[in-house]
Amino acid sequence: MLHGDRRGPVNGALVCGLLVDDAFVTELSSRAPDRFVIFHGARIYGHPEAAARLAGVKIDSPKTVLVHPEPRVALQIVPLKDTTGRYVAALGALRSREYILQALHTTRRNTALAAVFACALVVGLALSLRSAILRPVTAIRQQINAMVEKRALQPLSGTPPRELSELHRAFNYMVDAIAEKEAALKRLAATDEQTGLFNHRAFVEELEALGSAGRPFSILMCDLDNLKLLNDYRGHLAGDRVLKITADIVRRVVGEAGTVYRYGGDEIAVLLPGAEARSAAEFAERIRREVADHTLPEDLDPLLPVTVSIGIAAFPEDGENTVQLVANADRALAAAKQRGRNQVVMYHPNLEPLTAHVAGERTSLLLHTVRALAAVVDMRDEYTGSHSEQVGELAFLLGQAAGLPPRQCFYLRIAGLLHDCGKIGIPDAVLQKQGRLTPEEWALMQQHPVVGGKIVQHLRTLEIIRPWIVHHHERYDGTGYPDGLQGENIPLEARILAIADAYHAMISDRPYRPALSREEALAELQRQKGRQFDPVLVDIFVTRVLPQGDAQPAR
């Protein structure tokens, strides 16, 4: 409410309404159909039977009451309340019982349908939650099981629900981290630490993969010339540096056309996928030329230039399988060495007979020379007799039993013949002394492996056996001489020579004791396993070499 000038407010309230009293209800009832009843106070208007039936009934909530004498008629009553919630009147409607029952049935049916709908809604929500939450969780579990079975890591794909996005992201992060570390470990396991090239195992795996694919490829087998001489002259650290320099040159020349591997020792292998023999020869010639033209640092200046000899074999024309292909590449490499080194030679079937013929002549001449030198050594010591010959035979047999290739076993026999050639530099008074050696004499005797190595280093074809001779008196526990090498740091061939030399010495008469029996010698070998001798080689010697026939003692 406002003032006359439309300003306000004005204190007070204006209430508009209609007074509900007996007169109002009487007027309303007279205007209503006869099937309606109005209740006000203690009076009932509209249906006398209903008034008699409802006398004394408290009407404060909706009710349905049967009306007598009309049992098939019911009265539905709805109370009317004011704004304060106080009951003031009621309105009733006379309906047939069938109508009310039908309405009740409809209500119950609708209630049942609503209940069913609610249940369906709950089930749907549950299934939706299961689809939204449980399915991604199940996918993660299945992914983990698959990774365990296949031993392979794989991130989850797709977009997860918001509730599981963090779990999804964390799982993929974990998979990526593990995969990265696994890849790093694989790279480390496949890499040669010294040169940074892939190692021999990686070479074999890639070679088998290329062979299985059946597509053309070529192998380059590269061997450094005069590296052993550099090792002797400048030391092994210098040799390792030259090998690393050469590996870098080969890798730079090959580039993306192939992969470079440390095959073993001073050999480098190159696999060229898709390259035929002529293309491989071009790569090989570039490698040979760049290695030959490379100027080494002054502190690595060798006595002879370090060059590279290369043998080439191409698949499938030079080998039906990978084993044959590698063997033919090695034959081509051997031919490059025989032709004067610093050469590139492609494998050809006519190459092998020529190589075998030349090698046969050189081998025969070499054996005559070695046996003559060994005989000179044995003649100086009346107690050694044929000791060198017997050590060579035992070393050859032990090398075969240990699984060494034929070429290695051949050189083991030669090393056995020459293992004591350094005794040429030992005075007869010391070499043939009957009693115990003085400390000075023993120190002189301990130099014979070193002297032997110096003798052998002048025979170019015997460079390979020099470290075997120098170290054949090393002990497995590191207390031997001349360098105190230990365990597998001692060359395998030197460990073989040590067993062959010691066994034959034990069953032969010596200036300071008579020969031991076979059983006594075997017992001593067993006692010195892991101390003086390689325990694995001792077992092979005892179980697989000696049963072939006893060595003859020197007399």
Coordinates of C-alpha atoms in Angstrom, one line a residue:
M1 CA 0.0 0.0 0.0
L2 CA 1.2 3.5 -0.9
H3 CA 0.3 7.1 0.0
G4 CA -1.7 9.1 -2.4
D5 CA 1.5 10.5 -4.0
R6 CA 2.5 6.8 -4.6
R7 CA 5.0 6.9 -1.9
G8 CA 5.2 4.5 1.0
P9 CA 5.4 2.4 2.8
V10 CA 2.3 2.8 4.9
N11 CA 2.0 0.8 8.1
G12 CA -0.8 -1.8 8.2
A13 CA -2.1 -4.5 5.8
L14 CA -5.1 -4.9 3.6
V15 CA -6.6 -8.3 3.6
C16 CA -9.1 -9.3 0.8
G17 CA -11.1 -12.5 1.2
L18 CA -14.4 -14.3 1.2
L19 CA -16.0 -15.3 4.5
V20 CA -16.7 -19.0 4.6
D21 CA -19.7 -19.5 6.9
D22 CA -22.9 -21.5 6.9
A23 CA -24.6 -19.1 4.5
F24 CA -21.6 -19.4 2.0
V25 CA -21.6 -23.2 2.3
T26 CA -25.4 -23.4 1.8
E27 CA -25.2 -21.2 -1.2
L28 CA -22.3 -23.2 -2.7
S29 CA -24.1 -26.5 -2.0
S30 CA -27.2 -25.3 -3.7
R31 CA -25.3 -24.6 -6.9
A32 CA -23.3 -27.9 -6.8
P33 CA -24.5 -31.1 -8.5
D34 CA -26.3 -33.4 -6.2
R35 CA -23.4 -35.8 -6.3
F36 CA -21.3 -33.4 -4.2
V37 CA -21.3 -32.9 -0.4
I38 CA -20.0 -30.0 1.5
F39 CA -19.0 -30.2 5.1
H40 CA -18.7 -27.1 7.3
G41 CA -18.5 -27.1 11.0
A42 CA -21.0 -29.8 12.3
R43 CA -23.2 -29.5 9.2
I44 CA -23.3 -31.5 6.1
Y45 CA -24.9 -30.3 2.9
G46 CA -26.0 -32.1 -0.2
H47 CA -26.7 -35.8 0.5
P48 CA -28.9 -36.8 3.5
E49 CA -27.7 -40.4 3.6
A50 CA -24.1 -39.3 3.5
A51 CA -24.9 -36.9 6.4
A52 CA -26.3 -39.8 8.5
R53 CA -23.4 -42.0 7.5
L54 CA -20.7 -39.5 8.3
A55 CA -22.2 -38.3 11.6
G56 CA -19.4 -38.2 14.1
V57 CA -16.6 -38.9 11.6
K58 CA -13.6 -36.6 12.0
I59 CA -12.6 -35.2 8.7
D60 CA -9.0 -33.9 8.9
S61 CA -7.5 -35.9 6.0
P62 CA -8.6 -37.4 2.7
K63 CA -11.0 -40.4 3.2
T64 CA -13.2 -42.7 1.2
V65 CA -16.4 -43.9 3.0
L66 CA -19.1 -46.2 1.8
V67 CA -22.5 -44.6 1.8
H68 CA -25.6 -46.5 3.1
P69 CA -28.0 -47.6 1.6
E70 CA -26.0 -47.4 -1.6
P71 CA -23.3 -49.9 -0.9
R72 CA -22.0 -49.5 -4.4
V73 CA -21.5 -45.8 -3.8
A74 CA -18.6 -44.3 -2.0
L75 CA -17.9 -40.8 -0.8
Q76 CA -14.4 -39.4 -1.4
I77 CA -13.7 -36.5 1.0
V78 CA -11.0 -33.9 0.7
P79 CA -10.5 -31.5 3.6
L80 CA -10.1 -27.7 3.0
K81 CA -7.6 -25.8 5.2
D82 CA -6.8 -22.1 5.6
T83 CA -3.3 -20.5 5.1
T84 CA -2.4 -21.5 8.6
G85 CA -3.2 -25.1 8.0
R86 CA -6.3 -25.1 10.2
Y87 CA -9.3 -27.2 9.0
V88 CA -12.3 -25.0 7.9
A89 CA -14.4 -27.3 5.7
A90 CA -14.4 -30.3 3.4
L91 CA -15.6 -31.2 0.0
G92 CA -17.0 -34.6 -0.8
A93 CA -17.7 -36.4 -4.1
L94 CA -20.0 -39.3 -4.5
R95 CA -18.4 -41.9 -6.9
S96 CA -19.4 -45.4 -7.8
R97 CA -17.4 -48.2 -6.0
E98 CA -16.3 -49.6 -9.4
Y99 CA -14.9 -46.2 -10.4
I100 CA -13.0 -45.9 -7.1
L101 CA -11.8 -49.5 -7.3
Q102 CA -10.7 -48.8 -10.9
A103 CA -8.9 -45.7 -9.8
L104 CA -7.4 -47.6 -7.0
H105 CA -6.3 -50.3 -9.4
T106 CA -4.9 -47.7 -11.8
T107 CA -3.1 -46.1 -8.9
R108 CA -1.6 -49.4 -7.7
R109 CA -0.7 -50.3 -11.3
N110 CA 1.0 -47.0 -11.8
T111 CA 2.7 -47.5 -8.5
A112 CA 3.9 -50.9 -9.6
L113 CA 5.0 -49.5 -12.9
A114 CA 6.8 -46.7 -11.2
A115 CA 8.5 -49.3 -8.9
V116 CA 9.5 -51.4 -11.9
F117 CA 10.8 -48.3 -13.7
A118 CA 12.7 -47.3 -10.6
C119 CA 14.3 -50.8 -10.4
A120 CA 15.1 -50.7 -14.1
L121 CA 16.6 -47.2 -13.6
V122 CA 18.7 -48.5 -10.7
V123 CA 19.9 -51.6 -12.7
G124 CA 20.6 -49.3 -15.7
L125 CA 22.7 -47.0 -13.6
A126 CA 24.5 -50.0 -12.1
L127 CA 25.3 -51.4 -15.5
S128 CA 26.3 -47.9 -16.7
L129 CA 28.6 -47.6 -13.7
R130 CA 30.0 -51.1 -14.4
S131 CA 30.5 -50.1 -18.0
A132 CA 32.1 -46.8 -17.1
I133 CA 34.3 -48.0 -14.2
L134 CA 34.6 -51.8 -14.1
R135 CA 35.2 -52.3 -17.8
P136 CA 38.3 -50.0 -17.8
V137 CA 39.6 -51.7 -14.7
T138 CA 39.0 -55.1 -16.3
A139 CA 40.9 -53.8 -19.4
I140 CA 43.8 -52.9 -17.3
R141 CA 43.8 -56.3 -15.6
Q142 CA 43.6 -58.1 -19.0
Q143 CA 46.4 -55.9 -20.3
I144 CA 48.7 -56.8 -17.4
N145 CA 47.9 -60.5 -17.9
A146 CA 48.6 -60.2 -21.7
M147 CA 51.9 -58.5 -20.9
V148 CA 52.9 -61.3 -18.5
E149 CA 52.0 -64.0 -21.1
K150 CA 53.7 -62.3 -24.0
R151 CA 56.5 -60.7 -21.9
A152 CA 55.9 -57.5 -23.8
L153 CA 54.9 -54.0 -22.5
Q154 CA 52.0 -52.2 -24.2
P155 CA 50.2 -49.0 -23.1
L156 CA 46.4 -48.8 -22.7
S157 CA 44.6 -47.3 -25.7
G158 CA 41.3 -45.3 -25.8
T159 CA 39.9 -42.6 -23.6
P160 CA 39.0 -43.8 -20.1
P161 CA 36.1 -42.3 -18.0
R162 CA 37.0 -39.3 -16.0
E163 CA 37.0 -41.2 -12.7
L164 CA 39.8 -43.6 -14.0
S165 CA 41.8 -41.1 -16.1
E166 CA 44.5 -40.8 -13.4
L167 CA 44.8 -44.6 -13.1
H168 CA 44.9 -44.9 -16.9
R169 CA 47.6 -42.2 -17.2
A170 CA 49.7 -43.6 -14.3
F171 CA 49.6 -47.1 -15.8
N172 CA 50.7 -45.9 -19.2
Y173 CA 53.4 -43.8 -17.6
M174 CA 54.7 -46.9 -15.8
V175 CA 54.6 -48.9 -19.0
D176 CA 56.5 -46.2 -20.9
A177 CA 59.1 -45.9 -18.1
I178 CA 59.7 -49.7 -18.0
A179 CA 59.8 -49.9 -21.8
E180 CA 62.4 -47.1 -21.9
K181 CA 64.6 -48.8 -19.3
E182 CA 64.2 -52.2 -21.0
A183 CA 65.2 -50.6 -24.3
A184 CA 68.2 -49.1 -22.7
L185 CA 69.2 -52.5 -21.2
K186 CA 68.8 -54.1 -24.6
R187 CA 71.0 -51.5 -26.2
L188 CA 73.6 -52.0 -23.5
A189 CA 73.4 -55.8 -23.8
A190 CA 73.8 -55.5 -27.6
T191 CA 76.7 -53.0 -27.5
D192 CA 80.4 -53.6 -27.4
E193 CA 81.7 -51.5 -24.5
Q194 CA 85.2 -50.9 -26.0
T195 CA 84.2 -49.8 -29.5
G196 CA 80.6 -48.7 -29.1
L197 CA 79.6 -51.0 -32.0
F198 CA 76.9 -53.7 -31.7
N199 CA 78.4 -56.9 -30.3
H200 CA 78.7 -60.5 -31.7
R201 CA 75.3 -61.5 -30.2
A202 CA 73.5 -58.7 -32.0
F203 CA 75.3 -59.7 -35.2
V204 CA 74.0 -63.2 -35.0
E205 CA 70.5 -62.1 -34.3
E206 CA 70.4 -59.6 -37.2
L207 CA 72.1 -62.2 -39.5
E208 CA 69.4 -64.8 -38.7
A209 CA 66.7 -62.2 -39.3
L210 CA 68.1 -61.2 -42.7
G211 CA 68.6 -64.9 -43.7
S212 CA 65.0 -65.7 -42.7
A213 CA 63.7 -62.8 -44.8
G214 CA 65.3 -64.3 -47.9
R215 CA 66.2 -61.0 -49.4
P216 CA 69.7 -60.2 -50.8
F217 CA 72.3 -58.9 -48.4
S218 CA 76.1 -58.9 -48.0
I219 CA 78.7 -59.4 -45.3
L220 CA 82.0 -57.6 -44.9
M221 CA 84.5 -59.4 -42.6
C222 CA 87.2 -56.8 -41.7
D223 CA 90.4 -57.7 -39.8
L224 CA 93.0 -55.2 -38.7
D225 CA 96.5 -55.9 -40.0
N226 CA 99.5 -55.6 -37.6
L227 CA 97.3 -54.8 -34.6
K228 CA 99.0 -57.5 -32.5
L229 CA 102.4 -56.0 -33.3
L230 CA 101.1 -52.7 -32.1
N231 CA 99.8 -54.3 -28.9
D232 CA 103.3 -55.7 -28.3
Y233 CA 105.1 -52.5 -29.1
R234 CA 102.8 -49.9 -27.6
G235 CA 100.6 -51.9 -25.3
H236 CA 97.1 -53.2 -25.3
L237 CA 95.6 -49.8 -24.4
A238 CA 97.1 -48.4 -27.6
G239 CA 95.7 -51.3 -29.6
D240 CA 92.3 -50.7 -28.1
R241 CA 92.4 -47.0 -29.2
V242 CA 93.4 -48.0 -32.7
L243 CA 90.5 -50.5 -32.8
K244 CA 88.1 -47.8 -31.7
I245 CA 89.4 -45.3 -34.3
T246 CA 89.0 -48.0 -37.0
A247 CA 85.5 -48.8 -35.8
D248 CA 84.5 -45.2 -36.1
I249 CA 85.9 -45.0 -39.6
V250 CA 83.9 -48.1 -40.7
R251 CA 80.8 -46.8 -39.1
R252 CA 81.1 -43.4 -40.8
V253 CA 81.7 -45.0 -44.3
V254 CA 78.8 -47.4 -43.9
G255 CA 76.4 -44.8 -42.6
E256 CA 72.7 -45.7 -42.9
A257 CA 73.4 -48.4 -45.6
G258 CA 74.1 -51.1 -43.0
T259 CA 75.1 -52.0 -39.5
V260 CA 78.6 -52.4 -38.0
Y261 CA 79.5 -55.0 -35.4
R262 CA 82.4 -56.0 -33.2
Y263 CA 82.7 -59.6 -34.4
G264 CA 85.5 -60.5 -31.9
G265 CA 89.1 -59.7 -31.2
D266 CA 90.3 -57.3 -33.9
E267 CA 87.6 -58.3 -36.4
I268 CA 84.7 -56.0 -37.4
A269 CA 81.7 -57.3 -39.3
V270 CA 79.3 -55.3 -41.5
L271 CA 75.8 -56.3 -42.6
L272 CA 74.5 -54.5 -45.7
P273 CA 70.8 -55.3 -46.3
G274 CA 69.8 -55.2 -49.9
A275 CA 73.4 -54.9 -51.1
E276 CA 74.7 -57.2 -53.8
A277 CA 78.4 -58.2 -54.1
R278 CA 79.4 -55.3 -56.4
S279 CA 77.9 -52.7 -54.1
A280 CA 79.4 -54.3 -51.1
A281 CA 82.8 -54.3 -52.8
E282 CA 82.5 -50.5 -53.2
F283 CA 81.9 -50.0 -49.5
A284 CA 84.7 -52.4 -48.7
E285 CA 87.2 -50.5 -50.9
R286 CA 86.2 -47.2 -49.3
I287 CA 86.8 -48.6 -45.8
R288 CA 90.2 -50.1 -46.8
R289 CA 91.3 -46.8 -48.4
E290 CA 90.2 -44.6 -45.5
V291 CA 91.8 -46.8 -42.8
A292 CA 95.0 -46.9 -44.8
D293 CA 95.0 -43.1 -45.3
H294 CA 94.1 -42.3 -41.7
T295 CA 97.0 -40.7 -39.7
L296 CA 97.2 -42.1 -36.2
P297 CA 98.2 -39.8 -33.3
E298 CA 102.0 -39.7 -32.7
D299 CA 101.8 -41.7 -29.5
L300 CA 100.2 -44.6 -31.4
D301 CA 102.7 -44.7 -34.2
P302 CA 103.2 -48.4 -34.8
L303 CA 106.2 -50.2 -36.2
L304 CA 104.1 -51.2 -39.3
P305 CA 101.1 -49.3 -40.7
V306 CA 97.7 -50.5 -39.3
T307 CA 95.6 -51.4 -42.3
V308 CA 92.5 -53.6 -42.8
S309 CA 91.9 -56.7 -44.9
I310 CA 88.3 -57.4 -45.9
G311 CA 86.5 -60.5 -47.2
I312 CA 83.1 -60.2 -48.9
A313 CA 80.3 -62.8 -49.2
A314 CA 76.8 -62.1 -50.7
F315 CA 73.5 -63.8 -50.0
P316 CA 72.2 -66.0 -51.6
E317 CA 74.8 -66.6 -54.3
D318 CA 77.7 -67.2 -51.8
G319 CA 75.9 -69.4 -49.3
E320 CA 72.7 -71.3 -48.9
N321 CA 72.4 -70.4 -45.3
T322 CA 73.9 -67.9 -42.8
V323 CA 76.5 -70.3 -41.4
Q324 CA 77.9 -71.1 -44.9
L325 CA 77.8 -67.4 -45.8
V326 CA 79.9 -66.4 -42.7
A327 CA 82.3 -69.2 -43.4
N328 CA 82.8 -68.0 -47.0
A329 CA 83.3 -64.4 -45.9
D330 CA 86.0 -65.7 -43.6
R331 CA 87.6 -67.6 -46.4
A332 CA 87.7 -64.4 -48.5
L333 CA 89.2 -62.6 -45.5
A334 CA 91.9 -65.3 -45.2
A335 CA 92.7 -64.9 -48.9
A336 CA 93.1 -61.1 -48.4
K337 CA 95.6 -61.8 -45.6
Q338 CA 97.5 -64.3 -47.7
R339 CA 97.7 -61.9 -50.7
G340 CA 99.7 -59.4 -48.6
R341 CA 97.1 -57.7 -46.4
N342 CA 95.4 -54.4 -46.9
Q343 CA 93.3 -56.1 -49.6
V344 CA 89.6 -56.5 -50.5
V345 CA 88.7 -60.0 -51.7
M346 CA 85.2 -61.2 -52.9
Y347 CA 84.4 -64.8 -52.3
H348 CA 84.4 -67.1 -55.3
P349 CA 84.2 -70.9 -55.4
N350 CA 87.6 -71.1 -57.1
L351 CA 89.1 -69.2 -54.2
E352 CA 88.9 -72.0 -51.7
P353 CA 91.1 -74.6 -53.4
L354 CA 93.8 -72.0 -54.0
T355 CA 93.6 -70.8 -50.4
A356 CA 93.7 -74.4 -49.2
H357 CA 96.7 -75.2 -51.4
V358 CA 98.7 -72.2 -50.3
A359 CA 97.8 -72.7 -46.7
G360 CA 98.7 -76.4 -46.9
E361 CA 102.2 -75.6 -48.2
R362 CA 102.7 -72.9 -45.5
T363 CA 101.4 -75.2 -42.8
S364 CA 103.7 -78.0 -43.7
L365 CA 106.7 -75.6 -43.7
L366 CA 105.6 -74.1 -40.4
L367 CA 105.3 -77.5 -38.7
H368 CA 108.7 -78.5 -39.8
T369 CA 110.2 -75.3 -38.5
V370 CA 108.3 -75.5 -35.2
R371 CA 109.3 -79.1 -34.6
A372 CA 112.9 -78.4 -35.3
L373 CA 112.8 -75.5 -32.8
A374 CA 111.1 -77.7 -30.2
A375 CA 113.6 -80.4 -30.7
V376 CA 116.4 -78.0 -29.9
V377 CA 114.8 -77.0 -26.7
D378 CA 114.2 -80.6 -25.6
M379 CA 117.7 -81.6 -26.4
R380 CA 119.1 -79.1 -23.9
D381 CA 117.2 -80.8 -21.1
E382 CA 117.8 -84.5 -20.7
Y383 CA 114.7 -84.8 -18.5
T384 CA 112.3 -83.3 -21.0
G385 CA 112.7 -85.8 -23.9
S386 CA 109.6 -85.4 -26.0
H387 CA 107.8 -83.2 -23.5
S388 CA 107.0 -80.4 -26.0
E389 CA 105.5 -82.9 -28.5
Q390 CA 103.4 -84.5 -25.8
V391 CA 102.2 -81.1 -24.4
G392 CA 101.2 -80.1 -27.9
E393 CA 99.2 -83.3 -28.4
L394 CA 97.4 -83.0 -25.0
A395 CA 96.6 -79.3 -25.6
F396 CA 95.2 -80.1 -29.1
L397 CA 92.9 -82.8 -27.6
L398 CA 91.8 -80.6 -24.7
G399 CA 91.0 -77.8 -27.1
Q400 CA 88.9 -80.1 -29.2
A401 CA 87.1 -81.4 -26.1
A402 CA 86.4 -77.8 -25.0
G403 CA 84.7 -77.0 -28.3
L404 CA 87.4 -74.8 -29.9
P405 CA 87.3 -74.5 -33.7
P406 CA 89.8 -76.6 -35.7
R407 CA 92.0 -73.6 -36.6
Q408 CA 92.4 -72.8 -32.9
C409 CA 93.2 -76.4 -32.0
F410 CA 95.9 -76.4 -34.7
Y411 CA 97.6 -73.4 -33.2
L412 CA 97.2 -74.9 -29.7
R413 CA 99.4 -77.9 -30.9
I414 CA 102.0 -75.5 -32.2
A415 CA 101.9 -73.5 -28.9
G416 CA 102.4 -76.8 -27.1
L417 CA 105.5 -77.5 -29.2
L418 CA 106.9 -74.0 -28.5
H419 CA 105.6 -73.3 -25.0
D420 CA 109.2 -73.7 -23.5
C421 CA 111.1 -72.2 -26.4
G422 CA 112.1 -69.4 -24.1
K423 CA 114.3 -71.8 -22.2
I424 CA 116.9 -71.3 -25.0
G425 CA 117.9 -68.2 -23.1
I426 CA 118.3 -70.0 -19.8
P427 CA 121.9 -71.2 -18.9
D428 CA 122.5 -74.9 -18.8
A429 CA 123.7 -74.7 -15.2
V430 CA 120.3 -73.4 -14.2
L431 CA 118.3 -75.6 -16.6
Q432 CA 119.9 -78.9 -15.6
K433 CA 120.5 -78.1 -11.9
Q434 CA 119.8 -81.2 -9.7
G435 CA 119.0 -79.3 -6.5
R436 CA 116.7 -76.5 -5.5
L437 CA 117.1 -73.2 -7.4
T438 CA 118.3 -70.1 -5.6
P439 CA 115.9 -67.1 -5.6
E440 CA 118.1 -65.5 -8.4
E441 CA 118.0 -68.7 -10.5
W442 CA 114.2 -69.0 -10.0
A443 CA 113.7 -65.4 -11.0
L444 CA 115.7 -66.2 -14.2
M445 CA 113.7 -69.3 -14.9
Q446 CA 110.4 -67.3 -14.6
Q447 CA 111.5 -65.2 -17.5
H448 CA 111.4 -68.1 -20.0
P449 CA 107.7 -67.5 -21.0
V450 CA 108.5 -63.8 -21.7
V451 CA 111.6 -64.8 -23.7
G452 CA 109.4 -67.4 -25.6
G453 CA 106.9 -64.6 -26.5
K454 CA 109.7 -62.5 -27.9
I455 CA 110.9 -65.4 -30.1
V456 CA 107.4 -66.0 -31.4
Q457 CA 106.7 -62.4 -32.2
H458 CA 109.2 -62.5 -35.0
L459 CA 107.2 -65.2 -36.7
R460 CA 104.4 -63.3 -38.4
T461 CA 102.2 -66.4 -38.9
L462 CA 102.4 -67.3 -35.2
E463 CA 101.4 -63.9 -33.7
I464 CA 98.2 -65.6 -32.4
I465 CA 100.0 -67.9 -30.0
R466 CA 102.3 -65.4 -28.4
P467 CA 100.1 -64.5 -25.5
W468 CA 99.4 -68.2 -24.9
I469 CA 103.1 -68.9 -24.5
V470 CA 103.7 -65.8 -22.4
H471 CA 100.9 -66.7 -19.9
H472 CA 101.0 -70.5 -19.7
H473 CA 102.5 -70.3 -16.2
E474 CA 99.8 -68.0 -14.8
R475 CA 97.7 -69.5 -12.0
Y476 CA 93.9 -69.4 -11.9
D477 CA 94.0 -67.8 -8.4
G478 CA 96.3 -65.0 -9.6
T479 CA 99.6 -66.2 -8.0
G480 CA 101.4 -67.2 -11.2
Y481 CA 103.9 -65.5 -13.4
P482 CA 104.9 -63.3 -15.3
D483 CA 101.9 -60.9 -14.8
G484 CA 99.8 -62.5 -12.0
L485 CA 96.7 -62.7 -14.2
Q486 CA 93.7 -64.3 -12.5
G487 CA 90.7 -66.5 -13.7
E488 CA 89.3 -65.7 -17.1
N489 CA 91.7 -62.8 -17.5
I490 CA 94.2 -65.5 -18.5
P491 CA 93.8 -66.4 -22.1
L492 CA 91.7 -69.6 -22.5
E493 CA 94.5 -71.3 -24.6
A494 CA 97.1 -70.4 -21.9
R495 CA 94.9 -72.2 -19.3
I496 CA 94.7 -75.2 -21.6
L497 CA 98.5 -75.2 -22.0
A498 CA 99.0 -75.0 -18.3
I499 CA 97.0 -78.2 -17.7
A500 CA 98.7 -80.1 -20.5
D501 CA 102.2 -78.9 -19.4
A502 CA 101.6 -79.7 -15.7
Y503 CA 100.1 -83.1 -16.3
H504 CA 102.9 -84.3 -18.6
A505 CA 105.5 -82.8 -16.2
M506 CA 104.0 -84.7 -13.3
I507 CA 104.2 -88.1 -15.1
S508 CA 107.8 -87.5 -16.2
D509 CA 111.0 -87.8 -14.3
R510 CA 112.3 -84.4 -13.1
P511 CA 115.7 -83.4 -11.7
Y512 CA 114.2 -82.9 -8.3
R513 CA 111.7 -85.9 -8.1
P514 CA 110.7 -89.1 -9.9
A515 CA 107.7 -89.4 -12.1
L516 CA 104.2 -89.6 -10.4
S517 CA 101.8 -92.3 -11.3
R518 CA 98.7 -91.5 -13.4
E519 CA 96.5 -91.6 -10.3
E520 CA 98.8 -89.3 -8.4
A521 CA 98.9 -86.8 -11.2
L522 CA 95.1 -86.9 -11.5
A523 CA 94.7 -86.4 -7.8
E524 CA 97.0 -83.4 -7.9
L525 CA 95.0 -81.9 -10.8
Q526 CA 91.8 -82.3 -8.8
R527 CA 93.4 -80.7 -5.7
Q528 CA 94.6 -77.7 -7.7
K529 CA 91.2 -77.0 -9.3
G530 CA 90.4 -73.3 -8.8
R531 CA 93.8 -72.6 -7.4
Q532 CA 96.4 -73.4 -10.1
F533 CA 94.0 -74.6 -12.9
D534 CA 90.7 -73.7 -14.5
P535 CA 88.2 -76.1 -12.7
V536 CA 86.0 -76.5 -15.8
L537 CA 89.0 -77.4 -18.0
V538 CA 90.3 -79.9 -15.4
D539 CA 87.0 -81.7 -15.5
I540 CA 87.0 -81.8 -19.3
F541 CA 90.6 -83.0 -19.3
V542 CA 90.0 -85.8 -16.8
T543 CA 86.7 -87.1 -18.3
R544 CA 87.2 -86.6 -22.0
V545 CA 90.9 -86.3 -22.9
L546 CA 92.7 -88.9 -20.7
P547 CA 90.2 -91.7 -21.5
Q548 CA 91.4 -91.4 -25.2
G549 CA 94.8 -92.7 -24.1
D550 CA 97.5 -91.7 -21.7
A551 CA 100.3 -89.4 -22.7
Q552 CA 103.8 -90.9 -22.9
P553 CA 106.1 -89.7 -20.1
A554 CA 109.4 -88.2 -21.1
R555 CA 112.3 -90.6 -20.6

